[in-house]
Structures are given as structure tokens and as C-alpha cells.
Short mmCIF file of N, CA, C and O in Angstrom, two decimals:
data_model
loop_
_atom_site.label_atom_id
_atom_site.label_comp_id
_atom_site.label_asym_id
_atom_site.label_seq_id
_atom_site.Cartn_x
_atom_site.Cartn_y
_atom_site.Cartn_z
N MET A 52 43.73 -34.34 -15.86
CA MET A 52 43.98 -33.07 -15.22
C MET A 52 43.37 -32.97 -13.84
O MET A 52 43.60 -32.01 -13.17
N GLY A 53 42.49 -33.80 -13.48
CA GLY A 53 41.89 -33.71 -12.15
C GLY A 53 40.55 -33.01 -12.16
O GLY A 53 39.87 -32.95 -11.15
N TRP A 54 40.14 -32.45 -13.27
CA TRP A 54 38.85 -31.76 -13.36
C TRP A 54 37.84 -32.55 -14.18
O TRP A 54 36.81 -32.03 -14.56
N GLY A 55 38.10 -33.70 -14.49
CA GLY A 55 37.18 -34.52 -15.26
C GLY A 55 37.38 -34.38 -16.75
O GLY A 55 36.64 -34.95 -17.53
N GLY A 56 38.32 -33.61 -17.19
CA GLY A 56 38.65 -33.51 -18.60
C GLY A 56 37.85 -32.49 -19.39
O GLY A 56 38.29 -32.04 -20.42
N ASN A 57 36.66 -32.07 -18.95
CA ASN A 57 35.89 -31.13 -19.76
C ASN A 57 35.63 -29.80 -19.05
O ASN A 57 34.87 -28.99 -19.53
N GLY A 58 36.20 -29.58 -17.92
CA GLY A 58 36.07 -28.29 -17.25
C GLY A 58 34.81 -28.13 -16.41
O GLY A 58 34.60 -27.10 -15.80
N TRP A 59 33.96 -29.11 -16.35
CA TRP A 59 32.71 -29.01 -15.58
C TRP A 59 32.73 -29.93 -14.36
O TRP A 59 31.68 -30.27 -13.82
N GLY A 60 33.88 -30.36 -13.96
CA GLY A 60 33.99 -31.20 -12.77
C GLY A 60 33.39 -32.58 -12.98
O GLY A 60 32.88 -33.17 -12.04
N GLY A 61 33.38 -33.06 -14.18
CA GLY A 61 32.89 -34.39 -14.44
C GLY A 61 31.40 -34.48 -14.71
O GLY A 61 30.86 -35.55 -14.89
N MET A 62 30.68 -33.34 -14.71
CA MET A 62 29.24 -33.38 -14.92
C MET A 62 28.88 -33.46 -16.39
O MET A 62 27.82 -33.93 -16.73
N GLY A 63 29.72 -32.99 -17.24
CA GLY A 63 29.41 -32.98 -18.66
C GLY A 63 28.57 -31.77 -19.04
O GLY A 63 28.07 -31.06 -18.19
N TRP A 64 28.39 -31.55 -20.34
CA TRP A 64 27.66 -30.37 -20.80
C TRP A 64 26.19 -30.41 -20.41
O TRP A 64 25.62 -29.42 -19.97
N GLY A 65 25.53 -31.50 -20.58
CA GLY A 65 24.10 -31.60 -20.27
C GLY A 65 23.81 -31.35 -18.81
O GLY A 65 22.91 -30.61 -18.44
N MET A 66 24.56 -31.94 -17.94
CA MET A 66 24.36 -31.75 -16.51
C MET A 66 24.75 -30.34 -16.08
O MET A 66 24.13 -29.76 -15.21
N GLY A 67 25.75 -29.77 -16.70
CA GLY A 67 26.20 -28.42 -16.34
C GLY A 67 25.13 -27.37 -16.65
O GLY A 67 24.79 -26.54 -15.83
N TRP A 68 24.59 -27.43 -17.87
CA TRP A 68 23.55 -26.47 -18.25
C TRP A 68 22.27 -26.69 -17.45
O TRP A 68 21.59 -25.76 -17.05
N GLY A 69 21.94 -27.93 -17.23
CA GLY A 69 20.75 -28.24 -16.44
C GLY A 69 20.86 -27.71 -15.02
O GLY A 69 19.90 -27.19 -14.46
N ALA A 70 22.05 -27.84 -14.44
CA ALA A 70 22.27 -27.34 -13.09
C ALA A 70 22.18 -25.81 -13.06
O ALA A 70 21.61 -25.23 -12.12
N MET A 71 22.74 -25.17 -14.07
CA MET A 71 22.69 -23.70 -14.11
C MET A 71 21.26 -23.21 -14.29
O MET A 71 20.82 -22.28 -13.61
N ILE A 72 20.52 -23.83 -15.16
CA ILE A 72 19.11 -23.44 -15.37
C ILE A 72 18.31 -23.71 -14.11
O ILE A 72 17.48 -22.90 -13.70
N GLY A 73 18.59 -24.82 -13.46
CA GLY A 73 17.92 -25.13 -12.20
C GLY A 73 18.18 -24.08 -11.13
O GLY A 73 17.28 -23.69 -10.39
N MET A 74 19.41 -23.60 -11.04
CA MET A 74 19.74 -22.56 -10.06
C MET A 74 19.03 -21.25 -10.39
O MET A 74 18.54 -20.56 -9.49
N VAL A 75 18.98 -20.89 -11.66
CA VAL A 75 18.30 -19.66 -12.06
C VAL A 75 16.81 -19.76 -11.70
O VAL A 75 16.24 -18.84 -11.12
N VAL A 76 16.20 -20.89 -12.02
CA VAL A 76 14.79 -21.09 -11.69
C VAL A 76 14.59 -21.05 -10.18
O VAL A 76 13.64 -20.44 -9.68
N PHE A 77 15.48 -21.68 -9.44
CA PHE A 77 15.40 -21.69 -7.98
C PHE A 77 15.40 -20.26 -7.43
O PHE A 77 14.57 -19.90 -6.60
N TRP A 78 16.33 -19.41 -7.89
CA TRP A 78 16.42 -18.04 -7.37
C TRP A 78 15.21 -17.20 -7.79
O TRP A 78 14.72 -16.37 -7.01
N ILE A 79 14.71 -17.40 -8.99
CA ILE A 79 13.52 -16.66 -9.42
C ILE A 79 12.32 -17.04 -8.55
O ILE A 79 11.58 -16.17 -8.08
N VAL A 80 12.15 -18.33 -8.31
CA VAL A 80 11.04 -18.79 -7.46
C VAL A 80 11.21 -18.27 -6.04
O VAL A 80 10.24 -17.81 -5.41
N LEU A 81 12.41 -18.30 -5.51
CA LEU A 81 12.66 -17.83 -4.14
C LEU A 81 12.37 -16.34 -4.01
O LEU A 81 11.68 -15.90 -3.06
N ILE A 82 12.81 -15.54 -4.96
CA ILE A 82 12.55 -14.09 -4.92
C ILE A 82 11.06 -13.80 -5.06
O ILE A 82 10.51 -12.95 -4.35
N ALA A 83 10.38 -14.52 -5.95
CA ALA A 83 8.94 -14.33 -6.11
C ALA A 83 8.20 -14.72 -4.84
O ALA A 83 7.25 -14.03 -4.43
N LEU A 84 8.62 -15.78 -4.19
CA LEU A 84 7.99 -16.21 -2.94
C LEU A 84 8.19 -15.18 -1.83
O LEU A 84 7.25 -14.87 -1.09
N ILE A 85 9.36 -14.62 -1.74
CA ILE A 85 9.62 -13.57 -0.73
C ILE A 85 8.77 -12.35 -1.02
O ILE A 85 8.16 -11.77 -0.11
N ALA A 86 8.70 -11.92 -2.27
CA ALA A 86 7.89 -10.75 -2.63
C ALA A 86 6.41 -11.00 -2.31
O ALA A 86 5.72 -10.12 -1.78
N TRP A 87 5.91 -12.18 -2.62
CA TRP A 87 4.52 -12.53 -2.31
C TRP A 87 4.27 -12.51 -0.81
O TRP A 87 3.27 -11.97 -0.35
N ALA A 88 5.19 -13.08 -0.03
CA ALA A 88 5.03 -13.13 1.42
C ALA A 88 5.03 -11.72 2.02
O ALA A 88 4.21 -11.41 2.89
N VAL A 89 5.93 -10.86 1.56
CA VAL A 89 5.98 -9.49 2.06
C VAL A 89 4.70 -8.76 1.72
O VAL A 89 4.13 -8.04 2.54
N SER A 90 4.18 -8.93 0.50
CA SER A 90 2.95 -8.24 0.11
C SER A 90 1.76 -8.71 0.93
O SER A 90 0.82 -7.96 1.18
N ARG A 91 1.75 -9.96 1.35
CA ARG A 91 0.65 -10.49 2.17
C ARG A 91 0.77 -10.08 3.63
O ARG A 91 -0.23 -9.92 4.31
N LEU A 92 1.99 -9.91 4.13
CA LEU A 92 2.19 -9.59 5.53
C LEU A 92 2.00 -8.11 5.84
O LEU A 92 1.59 -7.77 6.95
N LEU A 93 2.30 -7.26 4.89
CA LEU A 93 2.16 -5.82 5.13
C LEU A 93 0.70 -5.41 4.96
O LEU A 93 0.06 -5.78 3.97
N PRO A 94 0.18 -4.64 5.91
CA PRO A 94 -1.21 -4.20 5.77
C PRO A 94 -1.35 -3.19 4.64
O PRO A 94 -0.50 -2.34 4.44
N ALA A 95 -2.42 -3.31 3.90
CA ALA A 95 -2.68 -2.38 2.81
C ALA A 95 -4.16 -2.06 2.80
O ALA A 95 -5.00 -2.93 2.97
N ARG A 96 -4.46 -0.79 2.61
CA ARG A 96 -5.86 -0.37 2.48
C ARG A 96 -6.23 -0.49 1.01
O ARG A 96 -5.70 0.23 0.17
N ARG A 97 -7.13 -1.39 0.71
CA ARG A 97 -7.53 -1.60 -0.67
C ARG A 97 -9.04 -1.52 -0.78
O ARG A 97 -9.77 -1.91 0.11
N VAL A 98 -9.47 -0.99 -1.91
CA VAL A 98 -10.90 -0.97 -2.23
C VAL A 98 -11.16 -2.07 -3.26
O VAL A 98 -10.25 -2.75 -3.69
N GLU A 99 -12.39 -2.22 -3.69
CA GLU A 99 -12.72 -3.29 -4.61
C GLU A 99 -11.90 -3.25 -5.89
O GLU A 99 -11.60 -4.27 -6.47
N GLY A 100 -11.55 -2.06 -6.36
CA GLY A 100 -10.77 -1.94 -7.58
C GLY A 100 -9.34 -2.40 -7.42
O GLY A 100 -8.62 -2.59 -8.37
N GLY A 101 -8.88 -2.56 -6.18
CA GLY A 101 -7.54 -3.04 -5.93
C GLY A 101 -6.51 -1.95 -5.67
O GLY A 101 -5.38 -2.24 -5.35
N SER A 102 -6.88 -0.68 -5.81
CA SER A 102 -5.92 0.38 -5.57
C SER A 102 -6.08 0.94 -4.17
O SER A 102 -7.20 1.06 -3.68
N PRO A 103 -4.96 1.26 -3.50
CA PRO A 103 -5.06 1.81 -2.15
C PRO A 103 -5.80 3.15 -2.15
O PRO A 103 -5.71 3.92 -3.10
N GLN A 104 -6.55 3.41 -1.10
CA GLN A 104 -7.31 4.65 -1.00
C GLN A 104 -7.09 5.23 0.39
O GLN A 104 -7.17 4.51 1.38
N PRO A 105 -6.81 6.53 0.48
CA PRO A 105 -6.63 7.13 1.80
C PRO A 105 -7.94 7.12 2.57
O PRO A 105 -9.02 7.10 1.98
N PRO A 106 -7.86 7.11 3.91
CA PRO A 106 -9.09 7.11 4.69
C PRO A 106 -9.89 8.40 4.45
O PRO A 106 -9.32 9.46 4.24
N GLN A 107 -11.21 8.29 4.47
CA GLN A 107 -12.09 9.43 4.23
C GLN A 107 -12.15 10.33 5.45
O GLN A 107 -12.28 9.85 6.57
N GLU A 108 -12.06 11.64 5.23
CA GLU A 108 -12.21 12.61 6.30
C GLU A 108 -13.69 12.87 6.54
O GLU A 108 -14.48 12.88 5.61
N THR A 109 -14.04 13.12 7.79
CA THR A 109 -15.41 13.50 8.09
C THR A 109 -15.59 14.97 7.72
O THR A 109 -14.61 15.72 7.64
N PRO A 110 -16.82 15.41 7.51
CA PRO A 110 -17.05 16.83 7.22
C PRO A 110 -16.51 17.74 8.33
O PRO A 110 -15.98 18.82 8.05
N GLU A 111 -16.62 17.28 9.58
CA GLU A 111 -16.10 18.08 10.68
C GLU A 111 -14.58 18.23 10.61
O GLU A 111 -14.04 19.30 10.89
N GLU A 112 -13.90 17.15 10.24
CA GLU A 112 -12.44 17.21 10.11
C GLU A 112 -12.03 18.15 8.98
O GLU A 112 -11.06 18.91 9.12
N ILE A 113 -12.76 18.13 7.89
CA ILE A 113 -12.46 19.04 6.78
C ILE A 113 -12.67 20.48 7.22
O ILE A 113 -11.85 21.37 6.95
N LEU A 114 -13.77 20.72 7.93
CA LEU A 114 -14.06 22.06 8.42
C LEU A 114 -12.98 22.52 9.41
O LEU A 114 -12.51 23.66 9.33
N ASP A 115 -12.58 21.64 10.32
CA ASP A 115 -11.52 21.98 11.28
C ASP A 115 -10.22 22.32 10.56
O ASP A 115 -9.54 23.29 10.91
N ARG A 116 -9.87 21.54 9.54
CA ARG A 116 -8.64 21.78 8.79
C ARG A 116 -8.70 23.13 8.06
O ARG A 116 -7.74 23.90 8.07
N ARG A 117 -9.84 23.42 7.45
CA ARG A 117 -9.99 24.70 6.73
C ARG A 117 -9.88 25.88 7.69
O ARG A 117 -9.26 26.90 7.36
N PHE A 118 -10.46 25.73 8.89
CA PHE A 118 -10.37 26.81 9.88
C PHE A 118 -8.94 26.97 10.37
O PHE A 118 -8.44 28.09 10.50
N ALA A 119 -8.26 25.86 10.60
CA ALA A 119 -6.88 25.91 11.07
C ALA A 119 -5.95 26.55 10.03
O ALA A 119 -5.00 27.24 10.39
N ARG A 120 -6.23 26.35 8.78
CA ARG A 120 -5.41 26.95 7.72
C ARG A 120 -5.74 28.41 7.46
O ARG A 120 -5.05 29.08 6.70
N GLY A 121 -6.83 28.87 8.04
CA GLY A 121 -7.23 30.26 7.82
C GLY A 121 -8.05 30.47 6.58
O GLY A 121 -8.22 31.60 6.12
N GLU A 122 -8.60 29.41 6.02
CA GLU A 122 -9.41 29.51 4.81
C GLU A 122 -10.79 30.09 5.11
O GLU A 122 -11.41 30.68 4.21
N ILE A 123 -11.28 29.89 6.33
CA ILE A 123 -12.58 30.45 6.73
C ILE A 123 -12.42 31.15 8.07
O ILE A 123 -11.52 30.85 8.85
N ASP A 124 -13.32 32.12 8.31
CA ASP A 124 -13.24 32.87 9.58
C ASP A 124 -14.02 32.15 10.67
O ASP A 124 -14.70 31.14 10.43
N LEU A 125 -13.95 32.68 11.90
CA LEU A 125 -14.57 32.05 13.06
C LEU A 125 -16.08 31.97 12.92
O LEU A 125 -16.69 30.94 13.22
N GLU A 126 -16.70 33.03 12.43
CA GLU A 126 -18.16 33.04 12.29
C GLU A 126 -18.63 31.96 11.31
O GLU A 126 -19.57 31.22 11.60
N THR A 127 -17.97 31.85 10.17
CA THR A 127 -18.31 30.83 9.19
C THR A 127 -18.09 29.44 9.77
O THR A 127 -18.92 28.54 9.60
N TYR A 128 -16.98 29.26 10.48
CA TYR A 128 -16.67 27.97 11.10
C TYR A 128 -17.77 27.54 12.07
O TYR A 128 -18.27 26.42 11.99
N GLN A 129 -18.16 28.46 12.97
CA GLN A 129 -19.18 28.13 13.97
C GLN A 129 -20.53 27.85 13.31
O GLN A 129 -21.24 26.91 13.70
N THR A 130 -20.89 28.64 12.32
CA THR A 130 -22.16 28.44 11.62
C THR A 130 -22.19 27.08 10.93
O THR A 130 -23.17 26.33 11.05
N GLN A 131 -21.13 26.74 10.24
CA GLN A 131 -21.10 25.47 9.52
C GLN A 131 -21.03 24.28 10.47
O GLN A 131 -21.60 23.23 10.20
N ARG A 132 -20.38 24.47 11.63
CA ARG A 132 -20.35 23.41 12.65
C ARG A 132 -21.77 23.13 13.16
O ARG A 132 -22.15 21.97 13.33
N GLU A 133 -22.52 24.19 13.38
CA GLU A 133 -23.90 24.03 13.85
C GLU A 133 -24.76 23.33 12.80
O GLU A 133 -25.57 22.46 13.12
N VAL A 134 -24.58 23.70 11.55
CA VAL A 134 -25.34 23.08 10.46
C VAL A 134 -25.00 21.59 10.38
O VAL A 134 -25.90 20.75 10.23
N LEU A 135 -23.73 21.25 10.49
CA LEU A 135 -23.32 19.84 10.44
C LEU A 135 -23.90 19.05 11.62
O LEU A 135 -24.37 17.93 11.46
N ALA A 136 -23.88 19.65 12.81
CA ALA A 136 -24.42 18.98 14.00
C ALA A 136 -25.92 18.75 13.83
O ALA A 136 -26.43 17.67 14.17
N ALA A 137 -26.63 19.74 13.31
CA ALA A 137 -28.07 19.59 13.09
C ALA A 137 -28.36 18.51 12.05
O ALA A 137 -29.30 17.73 12.20
N ALA A 138 -27.57 18.46 11.02
CA ALA A 138 -27.77 17.46 9.96
C ALA A 138 -27.54 16.05 10.50
O ALA A 138 -28.25 15.12 10.14
N ARG A 139 -26.57 15.89 11.37
CA ARG A 139 -26.32 14.57 11.97
C ARG A 139 -27.48 14.14 12.87
O ARG A 139 -27.83 12.97 12.90
N LYS A 140 -28.07 15.08 13.59
CA LYS A 140 -29.19 14.76 14.47
C LYS A 140 -30.41 14.36 13.65
O LYS A 140 -31.17 13.49 14.03
N GLU A 141 -30.60 14.99 12.49
CA GLU A 141 -31.75 14.66 11.63
C GLU A 141 -31.62 13.26 11.05
O GLU A 141 -32.63 12.59 10.85
N ARG A 142 -30.43 12.81 10.77
CA ARG A 142 -30.21 11.50 10.17
C ARG A 142 -30.49 10.37 11.16
O ARG A 142 -30.76 9.27 10.77
N ARG A 143 -30.40 10.64 12.41
CA ARG A 143 -30.59 9.59 13.43
C ARG A 143 -31.99 9.28 13.62
O ARG A 143 -32.95 9.17 13.40
#
């Protein structure tokens, strides 16, 4: 018939299945390699436990955010800013 008589182009059953399994393994390895490369190339913030953690806000940034949202009034904001500034000077 021109196809080798068994429908696999002359490779036979053993070669046919081996080639198919080889291709499946090849694609799995290729996809895993791409995923590994992407995970290594992209920057990630990780702590020792391995989970990403957002950057820590300073006390001043938290105070600024609370004042901007209207959670505290101007007098409280100014008083707490002064306390934070004094505490930073004491630590030095």
C-alpha cells in the first residue's frame, strides 16, 4: 500500500509508541523548563518562608495615609508626627 503495511509508516508498533511517548516527555520537559525560566527571570519579593510579602510602610507613611483618609484630625496628626520625630532622634 505504500505505508509500510501497518499504518505507522514502516516504524512498527514498538517504534511508534516509543516515538509518541518520547514526544510527550519532550513537551512536558520543554514546558517545565519554560516555567522554571520565567519564575527565575521575574523579580519576586520573598521572605525566608518563601511567600511574597508586601513592602513594610514606615510609621510616618501610615500616619500620612490615615490623615489623608480623614481618620485623624490635623491636631492629632501633628502631635503624632512630633512624637515619631522625637522617637527617631532618641534611637540615633
